[in-house]
Short mmCIF file of C-alpha atoms (C1' of nucleotides) in Angstrom, two decimals:
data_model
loop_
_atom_site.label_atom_id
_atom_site.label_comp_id
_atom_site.label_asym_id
_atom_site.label_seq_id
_atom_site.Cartn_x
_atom_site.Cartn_y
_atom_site.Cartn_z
CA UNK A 1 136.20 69.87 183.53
CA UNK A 2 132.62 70.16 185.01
CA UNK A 3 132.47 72.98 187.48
CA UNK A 4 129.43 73.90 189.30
CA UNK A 5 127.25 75.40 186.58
CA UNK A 6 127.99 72.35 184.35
CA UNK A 7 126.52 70.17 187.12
CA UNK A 8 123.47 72.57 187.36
CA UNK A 9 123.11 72.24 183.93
CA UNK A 10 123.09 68.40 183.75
CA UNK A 11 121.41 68.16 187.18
CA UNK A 12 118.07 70.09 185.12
CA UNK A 13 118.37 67.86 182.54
CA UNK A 14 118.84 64.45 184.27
CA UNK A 15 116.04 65.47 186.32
CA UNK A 16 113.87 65.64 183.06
CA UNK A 17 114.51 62.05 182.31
CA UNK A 18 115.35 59.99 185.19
CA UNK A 19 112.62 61.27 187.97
CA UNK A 20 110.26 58.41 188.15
CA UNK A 21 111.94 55.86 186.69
CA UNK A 22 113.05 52.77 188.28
CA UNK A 23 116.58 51.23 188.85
CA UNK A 24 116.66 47.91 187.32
CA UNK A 25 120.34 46.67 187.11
CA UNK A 26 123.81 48.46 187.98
CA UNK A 27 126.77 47.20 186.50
CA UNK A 28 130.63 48.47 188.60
CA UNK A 29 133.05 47.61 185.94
CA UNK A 30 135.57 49.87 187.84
CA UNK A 31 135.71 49.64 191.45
CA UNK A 32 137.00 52.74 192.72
CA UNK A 33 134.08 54.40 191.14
CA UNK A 34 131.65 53.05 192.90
CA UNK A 35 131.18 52.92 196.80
CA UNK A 36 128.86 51.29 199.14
CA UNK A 37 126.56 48.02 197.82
CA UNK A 38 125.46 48.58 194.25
CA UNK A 39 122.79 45.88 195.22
CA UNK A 40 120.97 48.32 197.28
CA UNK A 41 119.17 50.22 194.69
CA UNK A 42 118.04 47.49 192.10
CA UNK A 43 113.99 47.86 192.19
CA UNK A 44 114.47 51.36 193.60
CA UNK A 45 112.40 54.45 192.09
CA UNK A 46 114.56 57.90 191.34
CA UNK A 47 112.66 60.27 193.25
CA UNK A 48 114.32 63.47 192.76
CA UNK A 49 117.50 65.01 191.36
CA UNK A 50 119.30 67.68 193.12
CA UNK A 51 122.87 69.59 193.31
CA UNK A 52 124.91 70.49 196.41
CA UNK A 53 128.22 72.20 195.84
CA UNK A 54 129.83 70.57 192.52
CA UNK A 55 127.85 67.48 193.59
CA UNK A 56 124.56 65.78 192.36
CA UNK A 57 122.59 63.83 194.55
CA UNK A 58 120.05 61.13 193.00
CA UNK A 59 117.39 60.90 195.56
CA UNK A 60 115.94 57.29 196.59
CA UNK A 61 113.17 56.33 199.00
CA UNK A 62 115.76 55.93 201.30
CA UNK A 63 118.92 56.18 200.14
CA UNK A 64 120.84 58.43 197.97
CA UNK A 65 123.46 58.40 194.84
CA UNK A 66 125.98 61.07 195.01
CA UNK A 67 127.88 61.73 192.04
CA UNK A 68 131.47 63.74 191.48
CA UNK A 69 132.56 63.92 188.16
CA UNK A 70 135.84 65.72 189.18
CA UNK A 71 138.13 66.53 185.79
CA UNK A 72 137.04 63.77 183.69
CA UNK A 73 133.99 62.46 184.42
CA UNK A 74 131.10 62.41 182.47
CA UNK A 75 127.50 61.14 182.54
CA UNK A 76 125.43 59.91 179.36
CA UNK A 77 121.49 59.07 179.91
CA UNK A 78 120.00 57.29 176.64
CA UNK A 79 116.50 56.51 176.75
CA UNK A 80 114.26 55.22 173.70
CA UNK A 81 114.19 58.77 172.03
CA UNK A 82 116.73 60.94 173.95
CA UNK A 83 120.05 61.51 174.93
CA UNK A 84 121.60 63.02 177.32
CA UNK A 85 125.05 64.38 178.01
CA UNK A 86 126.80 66.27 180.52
CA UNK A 87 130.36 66.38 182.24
CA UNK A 88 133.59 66.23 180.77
CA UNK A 89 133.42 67.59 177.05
CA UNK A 90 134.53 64.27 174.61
CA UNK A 91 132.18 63.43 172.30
CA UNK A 92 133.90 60.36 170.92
CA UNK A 93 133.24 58.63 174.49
CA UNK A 94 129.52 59.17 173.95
CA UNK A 95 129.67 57.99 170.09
CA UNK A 96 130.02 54.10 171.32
CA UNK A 97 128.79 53.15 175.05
CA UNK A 98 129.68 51.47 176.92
CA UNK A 99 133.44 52.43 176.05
CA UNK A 100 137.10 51.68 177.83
CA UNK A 101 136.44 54.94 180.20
CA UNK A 102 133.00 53.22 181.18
CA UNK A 103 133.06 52.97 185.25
CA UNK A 104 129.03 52.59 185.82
CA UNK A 105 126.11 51.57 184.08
CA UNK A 106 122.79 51.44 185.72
CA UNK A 107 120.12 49.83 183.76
CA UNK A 108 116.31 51.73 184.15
CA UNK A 109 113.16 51.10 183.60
CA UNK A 110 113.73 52.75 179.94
CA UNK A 111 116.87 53.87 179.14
CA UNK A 112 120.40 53.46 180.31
CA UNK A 113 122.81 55.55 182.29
CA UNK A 114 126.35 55.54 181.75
CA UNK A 115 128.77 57.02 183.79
CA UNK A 116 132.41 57.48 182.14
CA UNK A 117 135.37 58.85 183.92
CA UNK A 118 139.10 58.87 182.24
CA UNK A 119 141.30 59.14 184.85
CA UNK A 120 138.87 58.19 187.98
CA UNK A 121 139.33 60.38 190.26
CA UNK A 122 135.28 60.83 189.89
CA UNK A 123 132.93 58.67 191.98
CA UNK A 124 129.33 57.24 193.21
CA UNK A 125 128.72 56.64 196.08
CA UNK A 126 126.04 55.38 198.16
CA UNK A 127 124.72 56.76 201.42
CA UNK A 128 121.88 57.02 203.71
CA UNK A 129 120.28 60.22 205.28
CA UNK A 130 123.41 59.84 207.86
CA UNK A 131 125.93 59.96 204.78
CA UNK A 132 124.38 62.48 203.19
CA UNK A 133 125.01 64.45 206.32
CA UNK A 134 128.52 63.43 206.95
CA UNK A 135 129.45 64.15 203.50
CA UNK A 136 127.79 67.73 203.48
CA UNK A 137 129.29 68.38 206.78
CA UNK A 138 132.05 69.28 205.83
CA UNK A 139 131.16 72.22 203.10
CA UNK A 140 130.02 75.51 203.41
CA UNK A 141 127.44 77.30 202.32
CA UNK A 142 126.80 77.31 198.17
CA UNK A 143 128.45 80.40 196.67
CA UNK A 144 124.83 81.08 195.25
CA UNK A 145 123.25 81.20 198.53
CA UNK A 146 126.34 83.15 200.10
CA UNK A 147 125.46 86.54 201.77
CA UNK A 148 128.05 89.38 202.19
CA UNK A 149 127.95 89.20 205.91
CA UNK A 150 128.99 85.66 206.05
CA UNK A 151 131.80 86.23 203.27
CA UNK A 152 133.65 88.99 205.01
CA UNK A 153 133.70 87.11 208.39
CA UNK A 154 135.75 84.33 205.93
CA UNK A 155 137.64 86.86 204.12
CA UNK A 156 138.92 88.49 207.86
CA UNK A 157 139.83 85.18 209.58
CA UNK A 158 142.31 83.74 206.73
CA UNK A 159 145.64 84.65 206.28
CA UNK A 160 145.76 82.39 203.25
CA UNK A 161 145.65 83.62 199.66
CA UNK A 162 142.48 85.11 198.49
CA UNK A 163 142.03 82.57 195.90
CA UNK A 164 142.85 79.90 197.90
CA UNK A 165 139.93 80.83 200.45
CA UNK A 166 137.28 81.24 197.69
CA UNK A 167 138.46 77.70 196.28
CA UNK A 168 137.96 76.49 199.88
CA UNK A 169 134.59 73.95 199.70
CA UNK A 170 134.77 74.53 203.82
CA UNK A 171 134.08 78.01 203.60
CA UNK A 172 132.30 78.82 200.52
CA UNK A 173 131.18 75.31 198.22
CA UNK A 174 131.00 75.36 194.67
CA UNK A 175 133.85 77.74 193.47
CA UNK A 176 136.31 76.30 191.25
CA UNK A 177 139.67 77.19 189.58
CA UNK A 178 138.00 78.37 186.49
CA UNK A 179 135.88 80.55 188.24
CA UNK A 180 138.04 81.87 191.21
CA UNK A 181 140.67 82.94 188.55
CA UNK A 182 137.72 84.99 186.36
CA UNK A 183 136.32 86.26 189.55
CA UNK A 184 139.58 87.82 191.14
CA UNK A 185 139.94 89.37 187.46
CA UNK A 186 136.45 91.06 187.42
CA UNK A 187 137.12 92.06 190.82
CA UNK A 188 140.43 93.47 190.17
CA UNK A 189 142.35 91.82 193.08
CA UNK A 190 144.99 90.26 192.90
CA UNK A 191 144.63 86.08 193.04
CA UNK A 192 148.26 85.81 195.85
CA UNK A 193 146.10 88.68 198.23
CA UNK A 194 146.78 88.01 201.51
CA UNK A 195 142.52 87.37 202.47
CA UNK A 196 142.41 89.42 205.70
CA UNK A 197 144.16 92.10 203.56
CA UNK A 198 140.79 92.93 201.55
CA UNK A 199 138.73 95.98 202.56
CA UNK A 200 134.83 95.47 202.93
CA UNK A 201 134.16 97.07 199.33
CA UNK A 202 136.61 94.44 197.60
CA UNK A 203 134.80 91.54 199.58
CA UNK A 204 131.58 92.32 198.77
CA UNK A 205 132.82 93.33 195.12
CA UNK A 206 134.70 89.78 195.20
CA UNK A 207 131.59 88.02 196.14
CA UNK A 208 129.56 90.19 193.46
CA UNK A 209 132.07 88.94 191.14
CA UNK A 210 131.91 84.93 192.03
CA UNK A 211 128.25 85.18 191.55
CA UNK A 212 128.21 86.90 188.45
CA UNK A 213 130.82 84.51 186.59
CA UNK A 214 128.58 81.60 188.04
CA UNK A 215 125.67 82.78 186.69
CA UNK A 216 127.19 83.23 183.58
CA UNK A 217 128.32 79.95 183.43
CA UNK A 218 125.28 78.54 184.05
CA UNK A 219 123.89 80.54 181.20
CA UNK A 220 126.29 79.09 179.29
CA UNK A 221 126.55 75.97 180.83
CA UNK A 222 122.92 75.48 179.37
CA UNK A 223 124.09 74.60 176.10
CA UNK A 224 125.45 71.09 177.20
CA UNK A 225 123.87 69.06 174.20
CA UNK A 226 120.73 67.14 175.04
CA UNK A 227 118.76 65.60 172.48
CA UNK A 228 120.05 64.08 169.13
CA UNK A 229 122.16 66.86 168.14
CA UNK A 230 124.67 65.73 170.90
CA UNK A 231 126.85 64.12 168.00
CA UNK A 232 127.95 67.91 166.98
CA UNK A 233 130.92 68.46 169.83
CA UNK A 234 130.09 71.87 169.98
CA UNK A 235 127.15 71.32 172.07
CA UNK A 236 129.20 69.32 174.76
CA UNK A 237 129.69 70.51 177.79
CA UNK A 238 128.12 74.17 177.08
CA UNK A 239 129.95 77.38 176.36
CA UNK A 240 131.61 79.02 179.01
CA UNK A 241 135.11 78.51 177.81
CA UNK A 242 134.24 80.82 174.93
CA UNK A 243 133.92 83.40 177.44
CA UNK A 244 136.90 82.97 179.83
CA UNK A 245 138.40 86.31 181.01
CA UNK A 246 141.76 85.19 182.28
CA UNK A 247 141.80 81.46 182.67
CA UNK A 248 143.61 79.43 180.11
CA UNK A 249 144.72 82.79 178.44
CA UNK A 250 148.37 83.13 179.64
CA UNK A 251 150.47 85.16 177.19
CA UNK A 252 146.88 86.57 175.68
CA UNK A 253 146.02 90.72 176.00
CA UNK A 254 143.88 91.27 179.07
CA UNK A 255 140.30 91.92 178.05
CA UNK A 256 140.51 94.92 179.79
CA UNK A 257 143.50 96.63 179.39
CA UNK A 258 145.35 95.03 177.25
CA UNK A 259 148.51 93.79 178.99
CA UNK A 260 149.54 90.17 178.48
CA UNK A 261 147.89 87.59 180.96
CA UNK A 262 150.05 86.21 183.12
CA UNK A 263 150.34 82.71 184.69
CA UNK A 264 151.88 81.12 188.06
CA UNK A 265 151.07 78.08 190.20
CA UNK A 266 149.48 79.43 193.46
CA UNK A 267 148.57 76.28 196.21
CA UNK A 268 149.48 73.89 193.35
CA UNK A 269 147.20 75.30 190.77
CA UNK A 270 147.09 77.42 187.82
CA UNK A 271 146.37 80.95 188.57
CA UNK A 272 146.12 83.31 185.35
CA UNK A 273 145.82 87.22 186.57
CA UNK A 274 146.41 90.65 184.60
CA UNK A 275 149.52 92.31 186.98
CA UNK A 276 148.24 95.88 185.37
CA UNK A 277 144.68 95.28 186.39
CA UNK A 278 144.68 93.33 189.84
CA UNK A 279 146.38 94.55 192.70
"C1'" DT B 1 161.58 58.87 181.44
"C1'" DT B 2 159.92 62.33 184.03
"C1'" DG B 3 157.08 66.00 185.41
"C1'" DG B 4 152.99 68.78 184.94
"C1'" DT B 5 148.11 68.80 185.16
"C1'" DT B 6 143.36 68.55 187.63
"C1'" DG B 7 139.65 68.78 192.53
"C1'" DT B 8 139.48 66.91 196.69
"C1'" DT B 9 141.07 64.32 200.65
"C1'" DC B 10 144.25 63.23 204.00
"C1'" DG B 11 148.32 63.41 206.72
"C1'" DT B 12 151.96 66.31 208.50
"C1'" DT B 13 153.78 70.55 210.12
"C1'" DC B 14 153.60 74.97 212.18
"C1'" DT C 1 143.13 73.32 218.69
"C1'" DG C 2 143.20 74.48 214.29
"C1'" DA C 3 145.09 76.70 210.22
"C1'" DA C 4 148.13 76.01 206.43
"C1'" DC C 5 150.61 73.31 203.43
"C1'" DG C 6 151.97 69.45 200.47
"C1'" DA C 7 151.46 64.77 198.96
"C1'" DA C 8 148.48 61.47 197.02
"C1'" DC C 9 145.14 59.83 193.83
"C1'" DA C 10 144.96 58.09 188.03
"C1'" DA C 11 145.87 58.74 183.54
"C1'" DC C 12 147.46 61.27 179.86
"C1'" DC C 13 150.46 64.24 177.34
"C1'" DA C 14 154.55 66.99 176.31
#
DNA sequence: TTGGTTGTTCGTTC
DNA sequence: TGAACGAACAACCA
């Protein structure tokens, strides 16, 4: 499941290999995954590559592309020489394209990209400088760019759940489950915290946190394969998971102290904490 | 066969 | 007026 780092890592790499080029066919073979009039963009040059929140934005003249892979979604750009992959982790859909999870293909200049999505809840969508507005209207700020100040005013005015609030794309944009859960565990608070119940150290510790188990994904996010190796699955979709300090490890010893990980559903999602460390 | 899972949106309730 | 909550979305797996 692509989280924000994995989108940084594939927005780097697209932008290596698709800036320049020019759109020359686009192919919807599933509807829902594409919105607004493919037409639109046929003869149109990729001018820039770019990422807000978990989304990446291909930049036209005019118009842009936005793309959310959401859990299953996955892009695949081969050119002549090169291939590249990013998104959801399954390396059998990128041994034969186009495949049955195949939603978009848009034909360039050189080279082909493919966007496959299992379960399509992922989508393209075309807008103009309006869209892009209305559809970044209603996020906050990145979680990269996000300044203690601003944080704690967030943290104080929510009654909700801690994790619930960082998880919010209104408030802060970018954090996922994967990373909410690791942050609340480096933080040592716990995830079902009522938010106006933190102090101003634990916000600004929380926040430290978030940033620090971003960055790390992105470092490890940066092995996402990209060249010919990509047929070795342990390239795909980089190496954070390897690193995980409480998600997905319900019923393992806390990294920490040693207590068994615990897991509940908290807002309707999976929420993995230590009880000994987080409080 | 049913329910759990996932990120985000949307509708309903407080 | 808005915050908070839960259902819905699609497909797969247990």
């Amino acid at each position: 499941m692509p989280e924000l780092p994995e989108v940084e890592t594939i927005k780097n790499q697209l932008a290596e290999v698709l800036v320049g080029r020019r759109v020359v066919a686009l192919q919807v073979k599933h509807p829902k995954s594409f919105y607004g009039s493919a037409k639109l963009i046929v003869g149109e040059k990729i001018i820039d590559v770019k990422r807000r929140a978990k989304i990446l934005i291909v930049e036209l003249k005019d118009l842009s592309v936005l793309i959310h892979l959401k859990m299953t979604g996955q892009l695949v750009y081969q050119g002549e020489k090169r291939r590249v992959v990013g998104g959801h982790p399954t390396a059998d859909w990128v041994a034969k394209l186009p495949n049955v999870h195949t939603r978009v293909v848009i034909q360039l200049e050189k080279g082909t990209l493919y966007f496959n999505d299992q379960r399509i809840f992922g989508w393209m969508k075309l807008v103009d400088k309006d869209g892009l507005d209305k559809e970044f209207k209603n996020y906050g700020p990145d979680i990269i760019n996000v300044d203690k100040e601003y944080f704690w005013k967030i943290v104080q005015k929510s009654r909700r759940a801690i994790k619930l609030v960082t998880m919010d794309q209104k408030d802060v944009a970018g954090v996922g489950n994967i990373y909410a859960n690791d942050a609340l565990w480096c933080a040592k608070i716990s995830p079902m915290r009522k938010a106006n119940s933190l102090t101003r150290p634990e916000s600004d510790k929380l926040l430290t946190s978030l940033k620090e188990v971003i960055n790390e994904g992105i470092k490890y996010g940066g092995a996402t394969a990209s060249d010919d190796k990509f047929v070795q699955t342990s390239g795909l979709g980089g190496k954070y998971q390897e690193h995980f300090k409480v998600y997905e490890r319900s019923g393992q010893k806390c990294l920490s102290c040693g207590s068994i990980i615990k897991k509940m559903t908290l807002g309707g999602r999976g929420t993995y904490w230590c009880e000994e460390c987080q409080s």
